[in-house]
Short mmCIF file of C-alpha atoms (C1' of nucleotides) in Angstrom, two decimals:
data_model
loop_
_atom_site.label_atom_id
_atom_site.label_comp_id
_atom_site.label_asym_id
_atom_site.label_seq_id
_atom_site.Cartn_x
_atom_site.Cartn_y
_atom_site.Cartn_z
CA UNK A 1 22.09 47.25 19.64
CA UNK A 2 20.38 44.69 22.33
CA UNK A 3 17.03 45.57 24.01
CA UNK A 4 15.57 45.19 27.06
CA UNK A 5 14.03 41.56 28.00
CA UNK A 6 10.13 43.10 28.03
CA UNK A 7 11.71 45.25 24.64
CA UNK A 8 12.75 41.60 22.89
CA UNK A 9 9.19 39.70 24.13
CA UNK A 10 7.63 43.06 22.50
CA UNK A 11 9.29 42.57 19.21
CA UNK A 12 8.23 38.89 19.36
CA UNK A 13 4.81 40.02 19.14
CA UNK A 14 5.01 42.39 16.44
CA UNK A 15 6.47 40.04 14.48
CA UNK A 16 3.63 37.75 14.43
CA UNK A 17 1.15 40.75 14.33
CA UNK A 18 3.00 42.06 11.17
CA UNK A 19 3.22 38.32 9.99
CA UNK A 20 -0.41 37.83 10.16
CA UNK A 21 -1.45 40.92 8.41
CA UNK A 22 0.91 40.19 5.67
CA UNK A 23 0.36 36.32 5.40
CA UNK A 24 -3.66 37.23 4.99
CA UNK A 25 -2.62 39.77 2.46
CA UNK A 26 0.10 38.39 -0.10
CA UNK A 27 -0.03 34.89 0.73
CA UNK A 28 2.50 32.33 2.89
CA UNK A 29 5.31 32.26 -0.56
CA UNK A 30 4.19 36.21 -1.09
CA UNK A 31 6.13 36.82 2.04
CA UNK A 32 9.69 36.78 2.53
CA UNK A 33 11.18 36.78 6.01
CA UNK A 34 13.09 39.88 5.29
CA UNK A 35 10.23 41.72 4.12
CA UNK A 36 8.30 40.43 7.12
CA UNK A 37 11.49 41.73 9.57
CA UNK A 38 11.68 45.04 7.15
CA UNK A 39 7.92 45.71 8.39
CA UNK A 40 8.54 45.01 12.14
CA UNK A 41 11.47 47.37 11.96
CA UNK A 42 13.95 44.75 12.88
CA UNK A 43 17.05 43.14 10.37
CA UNK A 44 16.56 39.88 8.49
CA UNK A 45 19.05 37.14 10.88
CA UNK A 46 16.83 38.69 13.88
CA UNK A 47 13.88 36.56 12.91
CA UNK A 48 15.95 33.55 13.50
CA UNK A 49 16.23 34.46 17.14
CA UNK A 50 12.22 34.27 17.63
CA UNK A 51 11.29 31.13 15.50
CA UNK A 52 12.62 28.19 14.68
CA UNK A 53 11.62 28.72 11.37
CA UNK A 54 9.24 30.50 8.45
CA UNK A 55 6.70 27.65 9.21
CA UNK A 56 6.68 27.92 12.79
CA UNK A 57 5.76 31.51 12.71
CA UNK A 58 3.26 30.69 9.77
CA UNK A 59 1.75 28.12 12.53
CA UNK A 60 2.00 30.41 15.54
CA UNK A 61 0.07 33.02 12.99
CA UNK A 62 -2.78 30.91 12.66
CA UNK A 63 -2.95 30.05 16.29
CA UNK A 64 -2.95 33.36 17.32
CA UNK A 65 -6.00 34.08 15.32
CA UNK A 66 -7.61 32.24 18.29
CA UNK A 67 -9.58 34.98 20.16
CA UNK A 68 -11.49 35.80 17.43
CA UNK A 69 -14.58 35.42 19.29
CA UNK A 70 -13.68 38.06 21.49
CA UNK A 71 -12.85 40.42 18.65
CA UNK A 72 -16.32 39.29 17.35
CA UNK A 73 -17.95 39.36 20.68
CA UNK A 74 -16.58 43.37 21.10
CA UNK A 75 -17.92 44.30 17.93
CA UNK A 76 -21.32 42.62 18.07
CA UNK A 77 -21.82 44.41 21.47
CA UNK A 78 -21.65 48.03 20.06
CA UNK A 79 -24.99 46.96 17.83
CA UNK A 80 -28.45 46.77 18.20
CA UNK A 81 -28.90 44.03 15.75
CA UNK A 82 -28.53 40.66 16.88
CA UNK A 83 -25.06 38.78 17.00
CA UNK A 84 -25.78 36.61 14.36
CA UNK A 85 -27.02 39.23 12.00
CA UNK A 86 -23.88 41.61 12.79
CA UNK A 87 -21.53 38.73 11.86
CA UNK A 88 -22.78 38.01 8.70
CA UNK A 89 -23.38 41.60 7.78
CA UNK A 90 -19.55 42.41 8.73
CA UNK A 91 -18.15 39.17 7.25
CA UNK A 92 -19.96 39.75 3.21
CA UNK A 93 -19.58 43.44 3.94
CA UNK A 94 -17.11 45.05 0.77
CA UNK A 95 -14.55 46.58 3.45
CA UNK A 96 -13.72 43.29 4.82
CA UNK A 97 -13.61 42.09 0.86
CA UNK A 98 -11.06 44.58 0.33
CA UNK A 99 -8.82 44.17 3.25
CA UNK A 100 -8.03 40.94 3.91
CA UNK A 101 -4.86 41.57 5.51
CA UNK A 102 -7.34 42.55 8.35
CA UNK A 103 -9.54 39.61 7.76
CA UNK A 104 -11.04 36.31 8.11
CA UNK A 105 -8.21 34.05 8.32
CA UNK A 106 -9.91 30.81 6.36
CA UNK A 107 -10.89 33.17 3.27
CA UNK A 108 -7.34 34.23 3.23
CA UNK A 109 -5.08 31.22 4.23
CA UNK A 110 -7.09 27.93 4.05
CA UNK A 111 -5.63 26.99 0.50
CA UNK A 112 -2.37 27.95 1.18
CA UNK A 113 -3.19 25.52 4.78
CA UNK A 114 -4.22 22.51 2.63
CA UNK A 115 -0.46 22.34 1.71
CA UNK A 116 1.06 23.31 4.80
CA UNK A 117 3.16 21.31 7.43
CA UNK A 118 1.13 19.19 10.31
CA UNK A 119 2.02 21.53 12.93
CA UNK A 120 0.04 24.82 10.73
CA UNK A 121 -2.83 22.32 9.63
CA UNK A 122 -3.46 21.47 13.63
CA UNK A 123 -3.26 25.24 14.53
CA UNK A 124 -5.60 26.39 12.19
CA UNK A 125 -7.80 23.45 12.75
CA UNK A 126 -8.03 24.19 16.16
CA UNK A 127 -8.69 28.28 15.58
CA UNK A 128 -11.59 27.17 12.76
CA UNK A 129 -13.59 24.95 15.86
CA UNK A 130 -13.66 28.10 17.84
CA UNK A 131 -14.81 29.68 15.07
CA UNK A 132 -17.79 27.32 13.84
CA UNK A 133 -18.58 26.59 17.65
CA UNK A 134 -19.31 30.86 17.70
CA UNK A 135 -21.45 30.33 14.70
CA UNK A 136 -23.31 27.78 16.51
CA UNK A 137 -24.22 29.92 19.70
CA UNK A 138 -25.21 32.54 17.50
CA UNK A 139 -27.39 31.20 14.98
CA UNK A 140 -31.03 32.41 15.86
CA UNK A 141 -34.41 30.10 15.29
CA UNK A 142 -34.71 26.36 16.04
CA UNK A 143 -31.71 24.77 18.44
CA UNK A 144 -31.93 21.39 16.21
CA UNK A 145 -28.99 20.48 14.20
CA UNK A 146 -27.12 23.34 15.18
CA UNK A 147 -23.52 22.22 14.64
CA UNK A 148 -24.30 21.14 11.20
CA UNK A 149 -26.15 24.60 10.21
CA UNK A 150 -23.20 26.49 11.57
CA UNK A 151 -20.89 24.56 9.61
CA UNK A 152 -23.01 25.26 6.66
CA UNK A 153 -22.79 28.99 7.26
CA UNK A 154 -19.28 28.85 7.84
CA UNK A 155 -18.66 27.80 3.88
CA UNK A 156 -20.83 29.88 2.55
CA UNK A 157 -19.41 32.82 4.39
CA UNK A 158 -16.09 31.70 3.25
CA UNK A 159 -16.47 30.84 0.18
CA UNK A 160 -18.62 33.92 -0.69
CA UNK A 161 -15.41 35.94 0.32
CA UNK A 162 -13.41 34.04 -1.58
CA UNK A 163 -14.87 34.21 -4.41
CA UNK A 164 -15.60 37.47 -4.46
CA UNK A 165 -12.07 38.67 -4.23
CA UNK A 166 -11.03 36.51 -7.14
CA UNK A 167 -13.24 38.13 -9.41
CA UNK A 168 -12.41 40.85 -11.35
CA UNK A 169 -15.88 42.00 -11.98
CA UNK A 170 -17.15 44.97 -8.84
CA UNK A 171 -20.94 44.13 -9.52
CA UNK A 172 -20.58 40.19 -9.79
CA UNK A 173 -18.53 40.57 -6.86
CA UNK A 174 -21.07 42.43 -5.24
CA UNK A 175 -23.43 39.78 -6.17
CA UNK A 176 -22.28 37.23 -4.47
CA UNK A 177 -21.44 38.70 -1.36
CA UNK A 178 -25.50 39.60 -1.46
CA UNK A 179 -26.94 36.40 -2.48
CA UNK A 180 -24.98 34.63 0.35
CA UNK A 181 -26.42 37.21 2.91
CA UNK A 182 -29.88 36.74 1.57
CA UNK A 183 -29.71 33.47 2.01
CA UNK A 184 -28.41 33.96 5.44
CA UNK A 185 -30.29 36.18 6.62
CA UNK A 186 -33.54 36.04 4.58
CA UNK A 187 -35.44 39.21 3.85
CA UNK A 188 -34.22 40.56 7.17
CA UNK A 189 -31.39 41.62 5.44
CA UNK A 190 -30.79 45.60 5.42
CA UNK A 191 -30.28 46.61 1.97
CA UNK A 192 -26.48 48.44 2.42
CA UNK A 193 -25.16 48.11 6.07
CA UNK A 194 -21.59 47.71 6.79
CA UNK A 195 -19.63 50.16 5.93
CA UNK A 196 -18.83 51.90 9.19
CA UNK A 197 -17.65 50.54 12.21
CA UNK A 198 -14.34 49.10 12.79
CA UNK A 199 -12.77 46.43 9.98
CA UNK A 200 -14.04 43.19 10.24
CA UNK A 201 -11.09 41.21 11.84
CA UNK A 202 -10.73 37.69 11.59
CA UNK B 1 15.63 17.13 -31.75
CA UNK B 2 12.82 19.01 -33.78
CA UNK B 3 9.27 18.28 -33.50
CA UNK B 4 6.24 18.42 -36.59
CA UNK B 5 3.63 21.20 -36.31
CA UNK B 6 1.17 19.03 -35.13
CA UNK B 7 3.47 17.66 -32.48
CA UNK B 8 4.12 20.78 -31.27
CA UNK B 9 0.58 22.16 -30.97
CA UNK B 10 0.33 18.85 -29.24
CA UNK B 11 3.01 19.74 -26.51
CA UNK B 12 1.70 22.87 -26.36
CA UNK B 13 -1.74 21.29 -25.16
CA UNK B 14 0.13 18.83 -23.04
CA UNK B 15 2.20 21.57 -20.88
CA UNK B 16 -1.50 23.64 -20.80
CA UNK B 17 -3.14 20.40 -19.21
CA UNK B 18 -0.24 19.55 -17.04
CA UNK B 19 -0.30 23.11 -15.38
CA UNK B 20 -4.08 23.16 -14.67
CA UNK B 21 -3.61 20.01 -12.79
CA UNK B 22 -0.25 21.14 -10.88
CA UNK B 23 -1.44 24.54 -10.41
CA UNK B 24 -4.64 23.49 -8.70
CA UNK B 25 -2.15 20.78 -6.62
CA UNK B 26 0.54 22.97 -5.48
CA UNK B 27 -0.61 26.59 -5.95
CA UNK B 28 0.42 29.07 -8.59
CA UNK B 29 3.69 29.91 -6.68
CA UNK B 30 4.58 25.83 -5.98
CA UNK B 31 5.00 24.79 -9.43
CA UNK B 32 8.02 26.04 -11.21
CA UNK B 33 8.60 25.90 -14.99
CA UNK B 34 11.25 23.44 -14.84
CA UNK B 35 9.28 21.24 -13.41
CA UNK B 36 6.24 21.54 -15.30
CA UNK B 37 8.21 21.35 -18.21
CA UNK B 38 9.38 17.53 -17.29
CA UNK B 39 6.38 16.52 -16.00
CA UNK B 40 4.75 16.88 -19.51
CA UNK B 41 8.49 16.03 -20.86
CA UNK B 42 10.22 18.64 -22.24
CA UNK B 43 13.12 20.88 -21.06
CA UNK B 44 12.70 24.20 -19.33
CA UNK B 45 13.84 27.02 -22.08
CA UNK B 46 10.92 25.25 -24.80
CA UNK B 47 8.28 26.32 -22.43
CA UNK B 48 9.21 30.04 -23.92
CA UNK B 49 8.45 28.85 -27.41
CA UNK B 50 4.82 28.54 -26.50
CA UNK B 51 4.34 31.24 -23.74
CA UNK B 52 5.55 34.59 -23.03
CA UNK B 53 5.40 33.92 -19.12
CA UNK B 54 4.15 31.90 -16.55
CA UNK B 55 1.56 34.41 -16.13
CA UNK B 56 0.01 34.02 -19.45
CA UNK B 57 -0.35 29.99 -19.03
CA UNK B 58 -2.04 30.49 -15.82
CA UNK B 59 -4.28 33.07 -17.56
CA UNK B 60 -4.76 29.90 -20.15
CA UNK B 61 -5.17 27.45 -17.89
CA UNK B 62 -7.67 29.32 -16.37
CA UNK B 63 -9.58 30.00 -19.56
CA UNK B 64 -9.27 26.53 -20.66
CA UNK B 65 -10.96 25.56 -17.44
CA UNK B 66 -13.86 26.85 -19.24
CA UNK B 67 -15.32 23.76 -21.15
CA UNK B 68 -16.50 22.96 -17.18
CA UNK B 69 -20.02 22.56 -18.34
CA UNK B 70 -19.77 20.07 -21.29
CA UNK B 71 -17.48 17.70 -18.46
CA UNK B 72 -20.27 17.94 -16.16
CA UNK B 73 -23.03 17.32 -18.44
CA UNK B 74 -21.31 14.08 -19.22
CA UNK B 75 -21.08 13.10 -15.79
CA UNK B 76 -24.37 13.61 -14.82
CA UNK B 77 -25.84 12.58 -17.77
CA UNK B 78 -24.76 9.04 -16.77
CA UNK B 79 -27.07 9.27 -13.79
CA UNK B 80 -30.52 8.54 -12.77
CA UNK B 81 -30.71 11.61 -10.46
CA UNK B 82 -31.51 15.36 -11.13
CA UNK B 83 -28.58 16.62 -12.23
CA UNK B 84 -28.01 19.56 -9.39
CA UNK B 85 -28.22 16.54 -6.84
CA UNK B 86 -25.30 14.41 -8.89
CA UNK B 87 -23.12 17.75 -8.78
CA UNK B 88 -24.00 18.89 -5.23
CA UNK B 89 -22.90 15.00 -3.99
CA UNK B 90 -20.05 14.69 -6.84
CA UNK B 91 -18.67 18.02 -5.59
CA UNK B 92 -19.09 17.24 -1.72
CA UNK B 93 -17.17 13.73 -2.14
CA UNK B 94 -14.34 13.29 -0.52
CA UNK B 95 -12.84 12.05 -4.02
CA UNK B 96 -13.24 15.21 -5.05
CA UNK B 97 -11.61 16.78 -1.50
CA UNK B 98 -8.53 14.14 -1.77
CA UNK B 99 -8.25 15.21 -5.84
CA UNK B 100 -7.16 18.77 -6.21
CA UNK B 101 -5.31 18.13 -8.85
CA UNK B 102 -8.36 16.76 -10.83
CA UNK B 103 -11.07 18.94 -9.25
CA UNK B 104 -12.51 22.89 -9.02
CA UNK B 105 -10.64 25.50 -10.15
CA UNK B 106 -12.37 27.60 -7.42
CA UNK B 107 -11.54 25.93 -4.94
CA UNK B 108 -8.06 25.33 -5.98
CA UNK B 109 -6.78 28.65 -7.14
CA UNK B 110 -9.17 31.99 -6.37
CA UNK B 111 -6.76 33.10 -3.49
CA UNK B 112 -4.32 32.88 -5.82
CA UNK B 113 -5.94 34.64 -8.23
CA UNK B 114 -6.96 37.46 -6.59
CA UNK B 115 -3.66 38.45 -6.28
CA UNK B 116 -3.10 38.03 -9.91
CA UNK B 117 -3.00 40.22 -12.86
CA UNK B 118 -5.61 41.38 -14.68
CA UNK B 119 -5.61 38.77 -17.55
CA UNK B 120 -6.03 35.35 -14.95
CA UNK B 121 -8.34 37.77 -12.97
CA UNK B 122 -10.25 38.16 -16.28
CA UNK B 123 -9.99 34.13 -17.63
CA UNK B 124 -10.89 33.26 -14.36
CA UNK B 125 -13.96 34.86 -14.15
CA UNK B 126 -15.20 34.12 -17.42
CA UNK B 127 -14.90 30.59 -16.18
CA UNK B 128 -16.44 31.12 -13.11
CA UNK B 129 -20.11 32.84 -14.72
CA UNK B 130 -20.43 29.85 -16.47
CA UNK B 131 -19.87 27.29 -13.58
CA UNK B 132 -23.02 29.86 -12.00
CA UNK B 133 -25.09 29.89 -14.97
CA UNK B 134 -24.76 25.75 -15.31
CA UNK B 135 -25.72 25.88 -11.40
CA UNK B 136 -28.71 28.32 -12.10
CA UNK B 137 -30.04 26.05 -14.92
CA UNK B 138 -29.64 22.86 -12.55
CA UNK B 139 -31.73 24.55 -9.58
CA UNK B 140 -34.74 22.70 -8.76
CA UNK B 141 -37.97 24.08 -7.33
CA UNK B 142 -39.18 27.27 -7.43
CA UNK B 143 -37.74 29.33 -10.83
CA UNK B 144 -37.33 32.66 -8.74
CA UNK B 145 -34.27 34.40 -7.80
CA UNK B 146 -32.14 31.58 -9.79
CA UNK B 147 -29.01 33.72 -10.33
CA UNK B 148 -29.32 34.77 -6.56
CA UNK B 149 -29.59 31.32 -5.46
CA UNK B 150 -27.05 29.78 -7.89
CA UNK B 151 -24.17 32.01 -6.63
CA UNK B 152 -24.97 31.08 -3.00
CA UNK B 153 -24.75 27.95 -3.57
CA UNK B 154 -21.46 27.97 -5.49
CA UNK B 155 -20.20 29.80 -2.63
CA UNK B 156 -21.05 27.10 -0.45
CA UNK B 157 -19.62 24.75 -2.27
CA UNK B 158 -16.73 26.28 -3.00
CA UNK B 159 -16.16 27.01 0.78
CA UNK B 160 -17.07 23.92 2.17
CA UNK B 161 -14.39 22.02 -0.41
CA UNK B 162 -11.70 24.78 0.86
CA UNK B 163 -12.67 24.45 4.28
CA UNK B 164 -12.28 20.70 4.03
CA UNK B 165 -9.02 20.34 2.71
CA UNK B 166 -7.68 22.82 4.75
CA UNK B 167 -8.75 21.30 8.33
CA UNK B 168 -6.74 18.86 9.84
CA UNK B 169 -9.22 16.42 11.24
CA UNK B 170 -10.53 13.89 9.08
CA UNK B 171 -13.93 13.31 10.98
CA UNK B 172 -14.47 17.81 10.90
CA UNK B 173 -13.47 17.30 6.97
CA UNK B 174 -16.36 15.17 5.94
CA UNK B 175 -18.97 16.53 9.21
CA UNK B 176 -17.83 19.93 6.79
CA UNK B 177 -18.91 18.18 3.50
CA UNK B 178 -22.13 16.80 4.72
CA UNK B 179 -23.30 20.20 6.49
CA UNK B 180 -23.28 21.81 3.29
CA UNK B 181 -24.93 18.38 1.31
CA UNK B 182 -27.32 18.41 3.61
CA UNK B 183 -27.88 22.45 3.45
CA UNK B 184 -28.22 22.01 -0.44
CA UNK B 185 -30.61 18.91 -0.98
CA UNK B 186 -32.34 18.71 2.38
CA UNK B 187 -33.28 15.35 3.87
CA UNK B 188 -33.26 14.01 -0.22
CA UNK B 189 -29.79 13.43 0.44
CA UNK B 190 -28.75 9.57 -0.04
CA UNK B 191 -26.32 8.42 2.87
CA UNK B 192 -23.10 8.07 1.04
CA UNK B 193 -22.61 8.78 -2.40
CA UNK B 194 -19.38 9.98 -4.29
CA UNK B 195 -17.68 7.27 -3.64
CA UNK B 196 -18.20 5.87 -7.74
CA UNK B 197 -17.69 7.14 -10.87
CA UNK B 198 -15.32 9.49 -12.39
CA UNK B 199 -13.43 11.92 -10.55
CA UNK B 200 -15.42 15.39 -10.49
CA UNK B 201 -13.48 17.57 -13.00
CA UNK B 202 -13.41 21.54 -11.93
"C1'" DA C 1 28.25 36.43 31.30
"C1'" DT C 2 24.21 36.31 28.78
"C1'" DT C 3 21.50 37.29 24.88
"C1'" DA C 4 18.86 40.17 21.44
"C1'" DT C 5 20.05 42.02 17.33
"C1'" DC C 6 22.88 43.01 13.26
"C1'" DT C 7 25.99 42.20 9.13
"C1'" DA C 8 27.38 39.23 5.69
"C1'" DT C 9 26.95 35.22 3.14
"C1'" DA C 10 26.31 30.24 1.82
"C1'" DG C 11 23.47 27.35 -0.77
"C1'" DA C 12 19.18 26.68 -3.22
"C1'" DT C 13 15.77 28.06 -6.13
"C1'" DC C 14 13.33 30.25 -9.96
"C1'" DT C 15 12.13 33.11 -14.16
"C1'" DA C 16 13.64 34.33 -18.42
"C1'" DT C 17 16.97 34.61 -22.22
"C1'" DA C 18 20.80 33.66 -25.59
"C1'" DG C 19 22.71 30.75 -28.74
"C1'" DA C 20 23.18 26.06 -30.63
"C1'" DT C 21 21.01 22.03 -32.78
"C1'" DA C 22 18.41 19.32 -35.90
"C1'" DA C 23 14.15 18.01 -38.14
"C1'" DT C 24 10.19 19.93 -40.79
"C1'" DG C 25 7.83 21.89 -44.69
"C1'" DC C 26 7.89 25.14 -48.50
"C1'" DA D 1 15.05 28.53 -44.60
"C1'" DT D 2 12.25 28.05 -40.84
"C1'" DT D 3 11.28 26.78 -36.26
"C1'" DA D 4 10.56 23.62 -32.18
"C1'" DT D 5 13.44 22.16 -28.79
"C1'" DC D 6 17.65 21.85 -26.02
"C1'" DT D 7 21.81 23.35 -23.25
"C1'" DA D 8 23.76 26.68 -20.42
"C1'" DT D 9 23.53 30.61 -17.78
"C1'" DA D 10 22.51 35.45 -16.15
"C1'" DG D 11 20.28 37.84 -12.62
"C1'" DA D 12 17.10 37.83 -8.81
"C1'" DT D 13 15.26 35.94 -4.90
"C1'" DC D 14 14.77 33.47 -0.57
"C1'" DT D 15 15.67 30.58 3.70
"C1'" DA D 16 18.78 29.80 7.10
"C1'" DT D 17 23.26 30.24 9.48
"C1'" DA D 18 27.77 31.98 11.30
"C1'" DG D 19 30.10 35.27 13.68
"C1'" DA D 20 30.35 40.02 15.49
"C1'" DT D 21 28.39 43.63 18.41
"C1'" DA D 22 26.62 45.90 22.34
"C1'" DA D 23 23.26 46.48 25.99
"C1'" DT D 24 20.91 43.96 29.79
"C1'" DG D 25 20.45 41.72 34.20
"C1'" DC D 26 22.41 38.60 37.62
#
DNA sequence: ATTATCTATAGATCTATAGATAATGC
DNA sequence: ATTATCTATAGATCTATAGATAATGC
């Protein structure tokens, strides 16, 4: 039952790719490493021969999240609107509400961070800059203060997600999700956009 | 090893409080009922005198949350400034960052509770309208749009105190705090408040 | 010979319950 | 007699490891 050297690097991967969908989705204790190796299609003790342990995979998850901005980049360049305006459209859009094992990474997994090991903390620390420093090259109008607005748009798109997902209300849920992009993206805003395209990811 | 009526009620408030404070430290799933149960000094079967699961004291402790308003009102009541601005920087403090324990139920526990059942998802956001309606009230300037504006802003407060705890960096924490400050009550802002006064409670 | 994976299990938890105990309140 | 609390434990998990197995790659 062995496998081929590129077969065992392959298996690596889907492990963390399985890992970070589920992680997003049930949470870091909602996960059990036999579940996790169920998905992959590979037995329990296996995971053991990858990562050290659970929280070294739960830090290599968040890392991994790193090229966001080229998922973001790739589906800002199919539009017509600008960056900016496709990101925060996407982000408060309902489908990425209802999938977060597909989504932003903060909205899913910054609580469960907050309590995490120093290793996880740094990872995702280091995935959020790349993040906020997107935000920043994005955001449209005046170049002053431009780290501290993108910042500022960075909590209210997570928090609006957040928040949204916790309540158990569709319409106040809805509401949310629109009064952050209004206040985004002023009266610009198109009334009901984001429901095509691919999934929001990250 | 019996207990009077009123001493029970009394224990029964005492486990309620102690959850709401370790649930919003160590996540729904990091708290277990033994150890609830001695931190507010009783043994682990009593807890089933008073509730028929776990889930039904998180459903309470969200609920119970609920008197948010009247806490506030006290706090700012003590204070010279508008009271939006004393929640805004009151919220924003890194007190309130370093207190989960003591602080937002939003911020501590809406991952968690969107993966809850129905009941917390209910309690919880029964809670939350009235932490947006206090908001709305609060907003200065212009009286249009208020319950637009009011869930934006607890969306970027509620992000921004996620975002902060979760980051690993002490120097991105509070730049993440101040962005939103800022955001909220413009150049108005005082330097460095939130470092007096009572701890900000939800 | 090396090593990726599998089977089986040790050792810790954790929720919930059953039955005993002892003080309250009719 | 009722009932709030305690002791003890059943039944499920869950992480991590030990040892076996079998295909790869020098």
């Amino acid at each position: 039952m062995r496998v081929s050297r590129a077969q065992a690097a392959a298996n690596r991967r889907r492990i963390v790719t399985e890992a970070s969908r589920l992680f997003r989705e049930r949470g870091y204790d909602g996960v059990a490493v036999a579940d996790l190796m169920k998905s992959a299609g590979l037995t329990h003790g296996g995971f053991y021969g990858h990562f050290e342990s659970k929280e070294a995979l739960m830090a290599e998850t968040c890392a991994s999240s790193g090229d966001i901005r080229t998922r973001w980049e790739r589906l800002t360049a199919k539009r017509q609107q600008p960056p900016f305006q496709v990101l925060v459209e996407q982000y408060l859009s309902p489908r990425h509400r209802d999938q977060p094992g597909h989504g932003c990474l903060f909205a899913a997994l910054s609580v469960d961070t907050a309590r995490q090991t120093p290793e996880v903390r740094h990872a995702y620390t280091g995935t959020f800059r790349k993040f906020a420093d997107m935000i920043a090259d994005w955001l449209p109008g005046r170049r002053a203060n431009r780290r501290r607005r993108a910042l500022a748009t960075a909590s209210s798109l997570v928090g609006a997600l957040v928040l949204s997902r916790a309540v158990d209300d569709p319409e106040l849920s809805s509401e949310i999700l629109d009064a952050v992009r209004q206040q985004l993206l002023g009266a610009t805003a198109s009334a009901t956009p984001a429901s095509s395209g691919k999934p929001a990811k990250e």
